[in-house]
Coordinates of N, CA and C in Angstrom, one line a residue:
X1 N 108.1 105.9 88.2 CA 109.2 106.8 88.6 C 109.8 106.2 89.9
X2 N 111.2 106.1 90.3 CA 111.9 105.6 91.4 C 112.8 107.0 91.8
X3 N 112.6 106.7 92.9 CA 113.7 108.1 93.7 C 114.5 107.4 94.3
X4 N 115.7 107.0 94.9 CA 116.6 106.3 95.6 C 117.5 107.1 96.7
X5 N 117.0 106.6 97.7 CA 118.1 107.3 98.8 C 119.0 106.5 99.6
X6 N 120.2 106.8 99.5 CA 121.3 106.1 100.3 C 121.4 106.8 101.7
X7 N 121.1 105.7 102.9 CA 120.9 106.4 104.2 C 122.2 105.3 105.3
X8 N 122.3 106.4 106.2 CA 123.9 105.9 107.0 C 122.9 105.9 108.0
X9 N 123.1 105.1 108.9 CA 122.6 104.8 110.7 C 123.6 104.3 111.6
X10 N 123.6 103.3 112.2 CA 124.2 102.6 112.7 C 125.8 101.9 112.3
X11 N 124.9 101.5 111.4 CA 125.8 100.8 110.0 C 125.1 101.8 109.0
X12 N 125.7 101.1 107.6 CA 125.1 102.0 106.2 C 123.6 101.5 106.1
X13 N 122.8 102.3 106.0 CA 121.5 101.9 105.4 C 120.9 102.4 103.9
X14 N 120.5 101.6 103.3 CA 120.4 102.3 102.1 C 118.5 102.3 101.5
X15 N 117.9 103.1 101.5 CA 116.6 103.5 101.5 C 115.9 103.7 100.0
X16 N 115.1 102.8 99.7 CA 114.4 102.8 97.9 C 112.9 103.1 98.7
X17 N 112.6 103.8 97.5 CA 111.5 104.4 97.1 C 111.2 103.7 95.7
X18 N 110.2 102.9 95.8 CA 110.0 102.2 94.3 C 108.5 101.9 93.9
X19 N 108.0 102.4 93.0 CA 106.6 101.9 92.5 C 106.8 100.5 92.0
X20 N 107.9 100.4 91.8 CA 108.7 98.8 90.3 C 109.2 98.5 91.7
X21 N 109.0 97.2 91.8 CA 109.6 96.3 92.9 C 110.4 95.5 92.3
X22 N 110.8 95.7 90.7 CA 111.9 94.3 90.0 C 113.1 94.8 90.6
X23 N 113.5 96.3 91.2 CA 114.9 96.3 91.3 C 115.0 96.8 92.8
X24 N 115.4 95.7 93.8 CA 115.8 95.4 94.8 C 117.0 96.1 95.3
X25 N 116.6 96.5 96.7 CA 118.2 97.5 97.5 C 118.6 95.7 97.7
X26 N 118.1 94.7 98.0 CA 118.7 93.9 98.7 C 119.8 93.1 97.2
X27 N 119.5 93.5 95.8 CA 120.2 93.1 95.1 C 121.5 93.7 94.8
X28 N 121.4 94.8 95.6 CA 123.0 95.4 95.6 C 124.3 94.5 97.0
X29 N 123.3 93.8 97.9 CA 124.2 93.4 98.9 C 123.7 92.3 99.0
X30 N 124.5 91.3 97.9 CA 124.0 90.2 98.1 C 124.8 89.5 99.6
X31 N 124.2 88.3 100.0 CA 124.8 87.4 101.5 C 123.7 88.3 102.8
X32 N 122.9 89.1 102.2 CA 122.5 89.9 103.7 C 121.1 89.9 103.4
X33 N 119.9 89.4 104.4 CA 118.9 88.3 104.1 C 117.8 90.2 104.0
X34 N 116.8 89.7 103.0 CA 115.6 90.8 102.6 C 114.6 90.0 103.8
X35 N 114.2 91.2 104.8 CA 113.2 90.2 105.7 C 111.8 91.6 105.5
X36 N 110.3 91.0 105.8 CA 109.6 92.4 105.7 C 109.6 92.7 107.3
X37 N 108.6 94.2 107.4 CA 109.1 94.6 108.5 C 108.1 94.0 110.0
X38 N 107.5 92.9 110.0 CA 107.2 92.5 110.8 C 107.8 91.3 111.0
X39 N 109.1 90.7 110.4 CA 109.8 90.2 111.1 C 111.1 90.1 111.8
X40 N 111.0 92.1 111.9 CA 112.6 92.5 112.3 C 112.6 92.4 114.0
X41 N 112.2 91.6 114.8 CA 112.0 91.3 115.8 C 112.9 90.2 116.2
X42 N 112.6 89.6 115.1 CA 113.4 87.9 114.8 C 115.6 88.3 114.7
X43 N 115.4 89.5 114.2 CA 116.9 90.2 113.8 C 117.5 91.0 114.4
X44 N 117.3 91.6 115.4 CA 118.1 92.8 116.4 C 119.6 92.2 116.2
X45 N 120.2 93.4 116.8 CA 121.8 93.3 115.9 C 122.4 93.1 114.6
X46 N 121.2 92.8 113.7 CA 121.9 92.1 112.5 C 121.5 93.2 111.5
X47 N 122.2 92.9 110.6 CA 121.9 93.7 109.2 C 121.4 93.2 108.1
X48 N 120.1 93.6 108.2 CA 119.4 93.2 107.1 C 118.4 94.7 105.9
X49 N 118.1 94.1 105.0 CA 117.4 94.9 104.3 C 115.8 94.4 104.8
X50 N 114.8 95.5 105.1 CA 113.8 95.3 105.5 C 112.8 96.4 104.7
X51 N 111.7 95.6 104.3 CA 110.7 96.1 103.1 C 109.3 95.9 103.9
X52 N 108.6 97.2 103.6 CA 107.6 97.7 104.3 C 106.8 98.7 103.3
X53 N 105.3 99.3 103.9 CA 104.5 100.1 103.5 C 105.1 101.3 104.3
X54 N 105.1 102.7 104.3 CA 105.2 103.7 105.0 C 103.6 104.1 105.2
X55 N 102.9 103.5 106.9 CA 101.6 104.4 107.0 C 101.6 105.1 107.8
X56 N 102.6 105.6 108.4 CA 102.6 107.0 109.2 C 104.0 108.1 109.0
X57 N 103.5 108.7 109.0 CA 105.2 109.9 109.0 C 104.7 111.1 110.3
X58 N 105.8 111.2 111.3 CA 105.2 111.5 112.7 C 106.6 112.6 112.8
X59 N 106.4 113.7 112.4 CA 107.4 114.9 112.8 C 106.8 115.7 114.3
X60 N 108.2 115.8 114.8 CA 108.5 116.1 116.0 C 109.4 117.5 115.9
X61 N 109.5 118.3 117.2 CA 110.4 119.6 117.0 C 111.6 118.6 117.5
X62 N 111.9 117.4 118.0 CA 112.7 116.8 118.2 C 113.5 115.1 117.5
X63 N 112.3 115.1 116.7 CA 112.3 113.9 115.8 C 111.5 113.6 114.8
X64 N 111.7 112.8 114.1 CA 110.8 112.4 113.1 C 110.7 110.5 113.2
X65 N 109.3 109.8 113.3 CA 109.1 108.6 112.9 C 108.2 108.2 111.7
X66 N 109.0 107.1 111.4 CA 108.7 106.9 109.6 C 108.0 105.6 110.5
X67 N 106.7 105.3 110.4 CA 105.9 103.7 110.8 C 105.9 103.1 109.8
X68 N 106.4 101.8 109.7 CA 105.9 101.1 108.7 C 104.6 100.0 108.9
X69 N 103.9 100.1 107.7 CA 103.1 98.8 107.9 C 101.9 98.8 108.3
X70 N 101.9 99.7 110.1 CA 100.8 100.1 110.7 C 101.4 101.4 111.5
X71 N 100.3 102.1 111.4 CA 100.5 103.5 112.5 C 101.2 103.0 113.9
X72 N 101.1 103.8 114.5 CA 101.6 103.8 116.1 C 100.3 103.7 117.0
X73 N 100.0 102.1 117.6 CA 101.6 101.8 118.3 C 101.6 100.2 117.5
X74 N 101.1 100.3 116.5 CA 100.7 99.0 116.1 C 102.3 98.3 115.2
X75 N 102.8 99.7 114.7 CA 104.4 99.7 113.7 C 104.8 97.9 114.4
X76 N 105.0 97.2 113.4 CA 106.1 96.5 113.7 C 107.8 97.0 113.5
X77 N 108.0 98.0 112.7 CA 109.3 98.4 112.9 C 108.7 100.3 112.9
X78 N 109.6 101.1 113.8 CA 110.0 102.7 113.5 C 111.2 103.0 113.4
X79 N 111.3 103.5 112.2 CA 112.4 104.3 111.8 C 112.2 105.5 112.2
X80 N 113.8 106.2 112.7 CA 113.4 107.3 113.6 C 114.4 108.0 113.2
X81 N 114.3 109.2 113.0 CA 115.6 110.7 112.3 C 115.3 111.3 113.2
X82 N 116.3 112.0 114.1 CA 116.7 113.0 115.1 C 117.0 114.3 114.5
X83 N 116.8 115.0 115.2 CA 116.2 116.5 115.0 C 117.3 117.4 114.1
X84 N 118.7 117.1 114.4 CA 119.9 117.2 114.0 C 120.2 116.5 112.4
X85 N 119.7 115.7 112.4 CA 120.0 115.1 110.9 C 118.3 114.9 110.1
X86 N 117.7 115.8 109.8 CA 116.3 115.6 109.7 C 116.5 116.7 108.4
X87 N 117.3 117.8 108.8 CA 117.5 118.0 107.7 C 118.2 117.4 106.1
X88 N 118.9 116.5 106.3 CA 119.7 115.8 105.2 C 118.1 114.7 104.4
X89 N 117.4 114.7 104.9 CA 116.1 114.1 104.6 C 115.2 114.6 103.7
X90 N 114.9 115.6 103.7 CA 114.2 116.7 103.1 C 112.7 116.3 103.6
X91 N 111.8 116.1 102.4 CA 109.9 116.2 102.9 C 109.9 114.7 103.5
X92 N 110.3 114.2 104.3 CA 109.5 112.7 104.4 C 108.6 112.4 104.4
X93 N 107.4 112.9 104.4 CA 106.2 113.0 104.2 C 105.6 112.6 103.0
X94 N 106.4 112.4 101.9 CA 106.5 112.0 100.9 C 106.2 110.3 100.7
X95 N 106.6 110.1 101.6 CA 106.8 108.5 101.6 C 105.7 108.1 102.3
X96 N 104.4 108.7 102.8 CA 103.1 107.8 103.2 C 102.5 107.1 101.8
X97 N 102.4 106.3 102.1 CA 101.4 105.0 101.0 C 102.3 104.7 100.4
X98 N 103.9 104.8 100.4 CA 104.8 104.2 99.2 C 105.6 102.8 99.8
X99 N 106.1 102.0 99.1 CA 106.7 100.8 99.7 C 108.0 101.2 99.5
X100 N 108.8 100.9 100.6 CA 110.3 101.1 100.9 C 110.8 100.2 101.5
X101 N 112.5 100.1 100.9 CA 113.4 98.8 101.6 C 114.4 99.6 102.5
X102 N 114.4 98.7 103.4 CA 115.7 100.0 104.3 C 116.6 98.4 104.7
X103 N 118.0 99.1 104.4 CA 119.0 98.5 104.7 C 119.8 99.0 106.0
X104 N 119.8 98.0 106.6 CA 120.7 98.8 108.2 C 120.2 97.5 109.3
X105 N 121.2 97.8 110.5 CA 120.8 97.2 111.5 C 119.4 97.2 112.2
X106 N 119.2 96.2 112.6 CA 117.6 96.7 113.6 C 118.1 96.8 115.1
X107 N 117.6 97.8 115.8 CA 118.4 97.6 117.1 C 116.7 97.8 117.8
X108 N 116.5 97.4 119.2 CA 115.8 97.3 120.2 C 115.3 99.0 121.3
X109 N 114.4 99.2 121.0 CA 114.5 100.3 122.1 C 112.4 100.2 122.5
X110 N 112.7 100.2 123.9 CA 111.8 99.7 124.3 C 111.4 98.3 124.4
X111 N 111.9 97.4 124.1 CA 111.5 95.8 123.5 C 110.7 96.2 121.9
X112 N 111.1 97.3 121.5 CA 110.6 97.0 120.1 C 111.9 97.5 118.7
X113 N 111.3 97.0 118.1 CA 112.3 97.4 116.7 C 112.5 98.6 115.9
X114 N 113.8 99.3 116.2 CA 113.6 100.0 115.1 C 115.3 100.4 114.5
X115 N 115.3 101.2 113.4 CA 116.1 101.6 113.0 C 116.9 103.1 113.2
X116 N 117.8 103.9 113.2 CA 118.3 105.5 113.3 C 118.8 105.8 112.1
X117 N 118.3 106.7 111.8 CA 119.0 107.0 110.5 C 119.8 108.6 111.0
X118 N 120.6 108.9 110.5 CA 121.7 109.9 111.0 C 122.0 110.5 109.3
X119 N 122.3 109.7 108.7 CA 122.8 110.6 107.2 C 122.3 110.3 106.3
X120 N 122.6 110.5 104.9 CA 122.8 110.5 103.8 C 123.7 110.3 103.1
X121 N 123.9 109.9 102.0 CA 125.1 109.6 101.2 C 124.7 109.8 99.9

């Protein structure tokens, strides 16, 4: 079974949920490089699709972090939903032990990587 979510950040990011790994977010935008998520360090500013394990999901009364890969503080990348747009998300909790591609910018906070997601589409 595949759920698919189209997510807005920075830039557009577009978020799969997939047990079947034959169909690629990165095959919808072709020119824009699939990296996994311990090499989005190598990418800040750029837009790439970035493919990961979800092993932590970290709700906050002010945020929510999606870890990929490894818990905190080991995450090579966190995706992060603000308190304000957490609703358009629904259970993210859903997503521990599943593999996901997220499309969007990586931007720097703290010297580390991560992504904002703000919407839905």
């Amino acid at each position: 079974m595949k759920v698919l979510f189209s997510i807005l950040a920075v830039s557009a990011f577009a978020l799969k949920l997939s047990a079947d790994e034959t169909n690629s977010v990165a095959e919808n935008f072709p020119g824009i490089k699939k990296i996994s998520a311990i090499e989005a360090t190598n990418f800040y500013d750029q837009t790439v699709v970035v493919t990961g394990k979800v092993a932590q999901v970290t709700v906050r009364p002010s945020l929510t972090f999606i870890n990929l890969d490894k818990k905190f503080p080991d995450s090579p990348l966190a995706v992060v939903i603000f308190h304000g747009h957490s609703s358009f998300f629904g259970n993210v909790n859903v997503l521990k032990g599943h593999a996901v591609e997220i499309k969007g910018q990586i931007k720097s906070y703290h010297d580390k990587p991560e992504l904002v997601l703000d919407s839905t589409n």
